[in-house]
Short mmCIF file of C-alpha atoms in Angstrom, two decimals:
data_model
loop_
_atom_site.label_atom_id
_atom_site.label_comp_id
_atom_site.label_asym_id
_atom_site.label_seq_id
_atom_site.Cartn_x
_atom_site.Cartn_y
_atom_site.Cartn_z
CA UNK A 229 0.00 0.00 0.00
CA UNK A 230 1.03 3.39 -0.56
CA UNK A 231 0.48 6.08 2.34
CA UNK A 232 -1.81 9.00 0.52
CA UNK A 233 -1.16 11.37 3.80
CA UNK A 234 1.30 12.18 6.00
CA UNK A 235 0.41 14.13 9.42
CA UNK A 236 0.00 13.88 13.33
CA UNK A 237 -2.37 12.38 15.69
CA UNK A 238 -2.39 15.36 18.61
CA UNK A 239 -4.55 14.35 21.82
CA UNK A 240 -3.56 17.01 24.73
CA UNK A 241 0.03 17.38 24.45
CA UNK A 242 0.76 13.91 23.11
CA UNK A 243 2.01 14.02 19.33
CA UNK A 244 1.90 10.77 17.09
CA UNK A 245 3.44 10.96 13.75
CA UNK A 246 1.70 8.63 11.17
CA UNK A 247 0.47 7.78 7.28
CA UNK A 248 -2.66 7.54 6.30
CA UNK A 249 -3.52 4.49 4.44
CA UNK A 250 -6.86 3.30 2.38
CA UNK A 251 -8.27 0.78 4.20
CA UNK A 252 -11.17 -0.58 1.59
CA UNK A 253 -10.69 -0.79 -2.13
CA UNK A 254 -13.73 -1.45 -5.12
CA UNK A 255 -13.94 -4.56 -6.54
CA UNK A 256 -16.23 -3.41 -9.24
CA UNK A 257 -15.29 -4.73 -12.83
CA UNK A 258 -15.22 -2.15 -14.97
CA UNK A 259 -16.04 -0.70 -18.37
CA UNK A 260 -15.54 1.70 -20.67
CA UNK A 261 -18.00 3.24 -23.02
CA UNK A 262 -17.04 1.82 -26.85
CA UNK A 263 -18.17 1.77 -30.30
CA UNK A 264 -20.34 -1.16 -30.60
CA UNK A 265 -19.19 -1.95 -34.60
CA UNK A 266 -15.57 -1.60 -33.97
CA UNK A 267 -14.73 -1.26 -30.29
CA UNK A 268 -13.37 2.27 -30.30
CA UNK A 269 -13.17 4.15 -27.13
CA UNK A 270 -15.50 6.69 -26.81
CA UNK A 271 -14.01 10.01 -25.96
CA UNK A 272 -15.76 12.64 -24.40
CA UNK A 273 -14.44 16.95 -24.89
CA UNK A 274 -14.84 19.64 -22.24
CA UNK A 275 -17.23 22.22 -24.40
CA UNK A 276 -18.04 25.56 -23.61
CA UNK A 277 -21.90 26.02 -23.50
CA UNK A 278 -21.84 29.70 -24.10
CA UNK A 279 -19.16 29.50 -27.89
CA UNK A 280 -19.08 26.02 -28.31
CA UNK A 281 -15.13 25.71 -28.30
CA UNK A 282 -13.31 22.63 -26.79
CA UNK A 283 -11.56 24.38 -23.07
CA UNK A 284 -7.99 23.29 -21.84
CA UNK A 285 -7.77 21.91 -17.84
CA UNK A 286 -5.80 25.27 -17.34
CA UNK A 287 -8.51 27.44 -18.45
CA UNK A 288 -11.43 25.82 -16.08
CA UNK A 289 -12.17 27.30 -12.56
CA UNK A 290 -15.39 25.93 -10.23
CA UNK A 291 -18.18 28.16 -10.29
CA UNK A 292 -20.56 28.64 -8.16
CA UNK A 293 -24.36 28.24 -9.01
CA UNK A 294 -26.45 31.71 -7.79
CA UNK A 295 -29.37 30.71 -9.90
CA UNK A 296 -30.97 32.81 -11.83
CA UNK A 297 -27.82 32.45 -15.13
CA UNK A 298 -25.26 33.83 -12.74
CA UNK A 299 -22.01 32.01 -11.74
CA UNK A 300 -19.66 33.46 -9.17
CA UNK A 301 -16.42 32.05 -10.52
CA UNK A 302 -13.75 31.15 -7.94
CA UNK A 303 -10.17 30.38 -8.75
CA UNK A 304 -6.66 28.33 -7.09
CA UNK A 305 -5.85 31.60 -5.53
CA UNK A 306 -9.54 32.16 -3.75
CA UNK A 307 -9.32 28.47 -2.26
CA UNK A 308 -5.45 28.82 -1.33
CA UNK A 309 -6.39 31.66 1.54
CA UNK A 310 -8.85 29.32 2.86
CA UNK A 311 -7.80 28.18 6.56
CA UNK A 312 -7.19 24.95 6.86
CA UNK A 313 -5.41 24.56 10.67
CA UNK A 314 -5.71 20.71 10.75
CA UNK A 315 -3.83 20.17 7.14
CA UNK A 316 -1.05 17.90 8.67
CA UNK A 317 -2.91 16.91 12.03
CA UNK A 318 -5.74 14.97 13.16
CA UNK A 319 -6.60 16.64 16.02
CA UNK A 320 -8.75 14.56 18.89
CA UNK A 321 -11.95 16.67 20.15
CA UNK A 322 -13.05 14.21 22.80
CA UNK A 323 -13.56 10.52 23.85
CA UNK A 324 -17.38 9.22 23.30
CA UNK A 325 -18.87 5.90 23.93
CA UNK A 326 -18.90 4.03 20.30
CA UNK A 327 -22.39 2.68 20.77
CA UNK A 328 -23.42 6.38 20.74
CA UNK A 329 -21.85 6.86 16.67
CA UNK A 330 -24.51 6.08 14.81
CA UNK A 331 -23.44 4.17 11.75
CA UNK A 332 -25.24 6.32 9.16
CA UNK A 333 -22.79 9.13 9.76
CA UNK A 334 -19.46 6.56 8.79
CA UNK A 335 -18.32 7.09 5.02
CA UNK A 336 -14.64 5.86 4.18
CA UNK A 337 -12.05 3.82 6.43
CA UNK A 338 -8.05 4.27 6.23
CA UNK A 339 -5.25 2.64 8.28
CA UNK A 340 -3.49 4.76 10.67
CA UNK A 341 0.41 3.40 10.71
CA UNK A 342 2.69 4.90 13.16
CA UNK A 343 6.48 6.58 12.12
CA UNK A 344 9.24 4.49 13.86
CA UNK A 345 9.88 6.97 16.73
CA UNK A 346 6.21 7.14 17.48
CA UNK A 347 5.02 3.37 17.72
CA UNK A 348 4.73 3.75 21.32
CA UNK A 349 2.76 6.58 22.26
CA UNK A 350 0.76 4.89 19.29
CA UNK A 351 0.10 1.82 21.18
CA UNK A 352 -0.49 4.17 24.27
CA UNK A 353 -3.40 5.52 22.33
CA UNK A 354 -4.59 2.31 21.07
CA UNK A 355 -4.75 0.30 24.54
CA UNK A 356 -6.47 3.19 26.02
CA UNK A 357 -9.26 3.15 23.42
CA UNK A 358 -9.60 -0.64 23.89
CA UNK A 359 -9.78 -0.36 27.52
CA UNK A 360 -12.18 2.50 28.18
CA UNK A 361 -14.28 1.28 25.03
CA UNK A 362 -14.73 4.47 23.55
CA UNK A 363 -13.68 6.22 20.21
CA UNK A 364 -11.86 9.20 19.60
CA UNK A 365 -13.60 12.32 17.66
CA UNK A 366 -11.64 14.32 15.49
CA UNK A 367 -11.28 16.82 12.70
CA UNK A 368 -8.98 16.15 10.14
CA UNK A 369 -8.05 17.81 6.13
CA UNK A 370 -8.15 15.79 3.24
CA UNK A 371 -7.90 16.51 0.13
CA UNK A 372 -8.83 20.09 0.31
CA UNK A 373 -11.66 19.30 3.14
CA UNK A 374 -12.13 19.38 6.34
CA UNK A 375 -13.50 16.25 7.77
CA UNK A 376 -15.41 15.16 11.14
CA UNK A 377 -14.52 11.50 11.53
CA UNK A 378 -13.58 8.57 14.36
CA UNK A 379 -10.54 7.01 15.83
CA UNK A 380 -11.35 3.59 16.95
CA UNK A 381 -9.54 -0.04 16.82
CA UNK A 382 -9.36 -2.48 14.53
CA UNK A 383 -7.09 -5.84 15.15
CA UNK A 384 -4.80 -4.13 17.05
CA UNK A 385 -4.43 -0.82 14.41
CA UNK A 386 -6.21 2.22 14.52
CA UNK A 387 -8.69 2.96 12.21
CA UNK A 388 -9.32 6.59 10.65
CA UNK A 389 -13.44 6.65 9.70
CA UNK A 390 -14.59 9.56 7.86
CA UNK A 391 -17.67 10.70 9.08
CA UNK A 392 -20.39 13.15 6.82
CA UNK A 393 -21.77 16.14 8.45
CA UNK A 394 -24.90 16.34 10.83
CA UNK A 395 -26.05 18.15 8.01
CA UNK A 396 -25.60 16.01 4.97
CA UNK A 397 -27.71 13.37 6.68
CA UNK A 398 -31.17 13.58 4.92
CA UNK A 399 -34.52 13.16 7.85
CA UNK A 400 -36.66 10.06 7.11
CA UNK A 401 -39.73 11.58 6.24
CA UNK A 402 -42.44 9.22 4.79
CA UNK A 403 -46.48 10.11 5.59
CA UNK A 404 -47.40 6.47 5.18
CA UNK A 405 -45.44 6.52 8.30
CA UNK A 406 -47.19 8.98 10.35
CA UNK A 407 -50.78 6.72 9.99
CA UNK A 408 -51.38 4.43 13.21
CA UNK A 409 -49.36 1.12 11.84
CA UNK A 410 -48.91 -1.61 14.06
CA UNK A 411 -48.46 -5.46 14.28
CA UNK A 412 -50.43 -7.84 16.41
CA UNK A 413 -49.11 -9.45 19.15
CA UNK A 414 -49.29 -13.31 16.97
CA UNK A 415 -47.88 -11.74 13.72
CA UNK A 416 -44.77 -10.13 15.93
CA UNK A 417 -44.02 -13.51 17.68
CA UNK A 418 -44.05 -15.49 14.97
CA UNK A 419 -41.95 -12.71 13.43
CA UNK A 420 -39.50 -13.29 16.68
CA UNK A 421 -39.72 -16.74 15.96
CA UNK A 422 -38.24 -16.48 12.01
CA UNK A 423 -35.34 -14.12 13.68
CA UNK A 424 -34.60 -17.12 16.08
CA UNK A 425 -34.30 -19.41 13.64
CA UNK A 426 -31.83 -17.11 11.29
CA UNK A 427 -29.94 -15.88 13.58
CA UNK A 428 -26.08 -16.47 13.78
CA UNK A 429 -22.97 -14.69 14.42
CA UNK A 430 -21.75 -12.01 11.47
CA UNK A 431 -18.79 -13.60 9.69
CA UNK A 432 -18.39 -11.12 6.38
CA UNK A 433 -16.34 -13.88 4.31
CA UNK A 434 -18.97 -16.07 4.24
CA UNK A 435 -20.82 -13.46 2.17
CA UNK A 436 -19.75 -13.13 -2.16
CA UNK A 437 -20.64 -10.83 -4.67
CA UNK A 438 -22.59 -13.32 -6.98
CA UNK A 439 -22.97 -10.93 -9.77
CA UNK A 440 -19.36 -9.74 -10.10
CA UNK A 441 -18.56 -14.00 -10.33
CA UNK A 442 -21.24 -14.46 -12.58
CA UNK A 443 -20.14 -10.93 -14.96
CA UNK A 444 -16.33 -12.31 -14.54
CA UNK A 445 -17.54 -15.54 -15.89
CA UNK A 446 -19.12 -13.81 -18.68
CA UNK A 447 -15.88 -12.13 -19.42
CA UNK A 448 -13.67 -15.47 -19.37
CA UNK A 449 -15.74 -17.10 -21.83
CA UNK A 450 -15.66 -14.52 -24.12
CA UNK A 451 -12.10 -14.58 -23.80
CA UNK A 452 -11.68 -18.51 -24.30
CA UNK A 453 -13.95 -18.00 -27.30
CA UNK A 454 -11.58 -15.25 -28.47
CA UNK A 455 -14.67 -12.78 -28.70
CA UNK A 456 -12.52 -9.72 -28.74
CA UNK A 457 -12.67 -7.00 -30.67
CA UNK A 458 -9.44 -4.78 -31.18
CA UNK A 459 -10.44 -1.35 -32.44
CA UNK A 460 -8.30 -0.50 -35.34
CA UNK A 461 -6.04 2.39 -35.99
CA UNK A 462 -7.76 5.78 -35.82
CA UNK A 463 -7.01 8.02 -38.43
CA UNK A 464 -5.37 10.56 -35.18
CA UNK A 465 -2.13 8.08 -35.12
CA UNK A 466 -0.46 9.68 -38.05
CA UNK A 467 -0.74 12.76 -37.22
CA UNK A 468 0.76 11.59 -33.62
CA UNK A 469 3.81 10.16 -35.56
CA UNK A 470 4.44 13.35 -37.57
CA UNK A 471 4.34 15.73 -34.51
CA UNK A 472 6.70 13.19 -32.70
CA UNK A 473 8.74 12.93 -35.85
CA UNK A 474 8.60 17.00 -35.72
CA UNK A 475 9.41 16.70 -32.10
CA UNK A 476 12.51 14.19 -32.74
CA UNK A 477 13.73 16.58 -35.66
CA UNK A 478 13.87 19.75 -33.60
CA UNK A 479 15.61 17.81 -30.76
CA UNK A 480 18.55 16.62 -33.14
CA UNK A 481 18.43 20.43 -34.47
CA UNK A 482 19.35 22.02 -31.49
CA UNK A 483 21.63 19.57 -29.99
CA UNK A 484 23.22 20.10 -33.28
CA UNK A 485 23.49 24.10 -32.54
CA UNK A 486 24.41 23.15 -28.82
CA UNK A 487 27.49 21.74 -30.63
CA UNK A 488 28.30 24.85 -32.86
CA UNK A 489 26.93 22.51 -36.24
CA UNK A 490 24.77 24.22 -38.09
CA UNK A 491 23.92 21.76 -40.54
CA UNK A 492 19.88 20.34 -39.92
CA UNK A 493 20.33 16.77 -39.42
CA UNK A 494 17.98 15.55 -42.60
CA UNK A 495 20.63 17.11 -45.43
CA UNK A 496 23.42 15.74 -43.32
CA UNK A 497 21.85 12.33 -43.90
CA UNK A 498 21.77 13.60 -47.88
CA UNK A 499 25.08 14.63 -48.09
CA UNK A 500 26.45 11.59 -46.33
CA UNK A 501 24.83 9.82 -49.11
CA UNK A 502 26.05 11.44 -51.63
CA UNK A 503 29.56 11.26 -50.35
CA UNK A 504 29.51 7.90 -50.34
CA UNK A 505 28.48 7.51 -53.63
CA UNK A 506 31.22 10.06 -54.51
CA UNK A 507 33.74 7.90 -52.87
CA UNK A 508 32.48 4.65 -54.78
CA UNK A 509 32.92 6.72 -58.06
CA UNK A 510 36.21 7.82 -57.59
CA UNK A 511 37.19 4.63 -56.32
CA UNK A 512 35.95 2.93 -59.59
CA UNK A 513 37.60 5.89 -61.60
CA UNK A 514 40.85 5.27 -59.59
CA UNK A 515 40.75 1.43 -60.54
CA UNK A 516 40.18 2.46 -64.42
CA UNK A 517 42.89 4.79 -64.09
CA UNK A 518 45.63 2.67 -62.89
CA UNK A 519 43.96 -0.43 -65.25
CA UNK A 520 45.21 1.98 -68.53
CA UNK A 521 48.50 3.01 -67.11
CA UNK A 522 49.46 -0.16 -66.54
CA UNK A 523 50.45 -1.09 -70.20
CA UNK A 524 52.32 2.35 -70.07
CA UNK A 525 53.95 1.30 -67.18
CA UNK A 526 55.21 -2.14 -68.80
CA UNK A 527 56.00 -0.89 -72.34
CA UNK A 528 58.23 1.96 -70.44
CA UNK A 529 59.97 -0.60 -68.94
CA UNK A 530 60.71 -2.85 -71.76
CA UNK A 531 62.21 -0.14 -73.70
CA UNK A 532 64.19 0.68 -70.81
CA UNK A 533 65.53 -2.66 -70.59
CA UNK A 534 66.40 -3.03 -74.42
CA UNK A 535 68.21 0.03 -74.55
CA UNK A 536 70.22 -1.00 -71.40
CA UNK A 537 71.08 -4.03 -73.30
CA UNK A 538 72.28 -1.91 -76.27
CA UNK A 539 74.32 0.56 -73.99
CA UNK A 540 75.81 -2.32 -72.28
CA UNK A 541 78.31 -4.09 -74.97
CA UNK A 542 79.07 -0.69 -76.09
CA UNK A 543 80.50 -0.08 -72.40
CA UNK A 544 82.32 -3.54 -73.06
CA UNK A 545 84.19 -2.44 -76.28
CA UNK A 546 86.08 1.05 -74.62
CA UNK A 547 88.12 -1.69 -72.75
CA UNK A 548 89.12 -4.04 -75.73
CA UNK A 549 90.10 -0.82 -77.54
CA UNK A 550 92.23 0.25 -74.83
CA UNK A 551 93.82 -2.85 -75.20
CA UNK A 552 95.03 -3.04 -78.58
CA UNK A 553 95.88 0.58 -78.19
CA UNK A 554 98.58 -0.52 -75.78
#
């Protein structure tokens, strides 16, 4: 679990440090809204009433509801100068029996986990609940709200309930009611009599969600008969790629300039092209070249040798000469 607040339990001058946990979690299976023919997600845009144009998240603010067409409009800057004292405390009122809670007035349950330096004045506060049998009331800020709710134990942890308001509970008001309704004394013993024979002690696991089995059933065998529909491509994905394309092009572009290049990274892909291509040319104009001056090459040396071969018995001779001469 991940802690979702962070804060103080403060009863007199007693300080516990602790994270706020969610205690319950749905178990709903869930659905979105698709196209029936194709199984396309079904989107839904945030529209102006008054010109019709789609509106950003940044440019919506709560309003307020005077009746009558007007709207006082309220912004993050009106709700930031709201106090909120108790924004990182949970700050104990007073000690009441727990019979005296009425259940109606519970709404959400979170886990109350102590900070390593305050487990025990933690369990101080949790064996003195258990032992006088009474809950702790307190007021406590979450999520921009300030909350009445109840500190009470729960296997050996304490337990955070969030409470609603006196008045957010609605009166039971039904005239049917109000008439002179009553059972006869036969009809309410035999009545006694049915609650005899169902009663039992509460054990919760013994209770399942038959519908969410059944619906998950539903699901599986779909699966196994490989009843799934995958939406195709939308037309919007292209346009995705080219702006991340875009995106990619700009980035390579000014890491480029980061560098002191100035060259755009596509005609540096074109120009390494064509320098290869300029290298394979001259490589195959080198190879011609040096295939036609090899004959040159050969012939030069031929004639070189033949004329040594002339020059040499002519250097023989000047010594025969010299001979007869003497």
């Amino acid at each position: 679990m991940r802690a979702i607040w962070k804060g103080a339990v403060s009863f007199g001058l007693v300080s516990i440090a602790v994270r706020l946990y969610s205690a319950t979690e749905e178990k709903d299976i869930r659905f979105h809204q698709v196209h029936r023919d194709d199984g396309g997600r079904i989107k839904y845009k945030r529209v102006c009433s008054i010109d019709g144009e789609e509106v950003s998240y940044d440019d919506i603010a709560k309003g307020y509801d005077l009746g009558g067409g007007e709207m006082v409009i309220l912004t993050d800057e009106d709700f930031a100068d709201l106090p909120l004292t108790t924004s990182r405390a949970i700050e104990v009122l007073e000690f009441v029996p727990a019979e005296q809670v009425d259940p109606i007035l519970y709404n959400k349950a979170y886990y109350l986990e102590p900070d390593k330096t305050a487990a025990k004045p933690y369990a101080l506060l949790r064996d003195a609940l258990t032992n006088t049998e009474r809950v702790a009331i307190v007021k406590v800020a979450l999520r921009q709200r300030e909350q009445l709710a109840t500190l009470r134990v729960r296997e050996d942890v304490l337990v955070l309930n969030t409470m609603l308001w006196p008045d957010e509970i609605r009166a039971a008001k039904f005239d049917i009611l109000d008439e002179d309704v009553s059972a006869r004394p036969a009809e309410l013993a035999m009545a006694g009599s049915l609650i005899e024979s169902m009663a039992a002690d509460f054990d919760p696991a013994t209770y399942t969600d038959n519908y969410r089995e059944a619906l998950q059933e539903v699901i599986d065998a779909k699966v196994a008969g490989r009843e799934v529909v995958q939406p195709e491509e939308t037309e919007e994905a292209p346009a995705a790629a080219v702006d991340l394309m875009a995106a990619l092009r700009a980035s390579v572009e000014r890491a480029k300039a980061a560098r002191g290049e100035t060259a755009p990274a596509k005609p540096a892909a074109k120009k390494t092209t064509a320098a290869k291509k300029t290298a394979s040319a001259a490589k195959h104009d080198s190879e011609d070249e040096v295939a036609e001056a090899t004959p040159i090459k050969r012939t030069a040396a031929k004639k070189t040798t033949t004329a040594a071969k002339k020059a040499a018995p002519a250097k023989k001779a000047t010594p025969a000469k010299a001979r007869k001469s003497a």
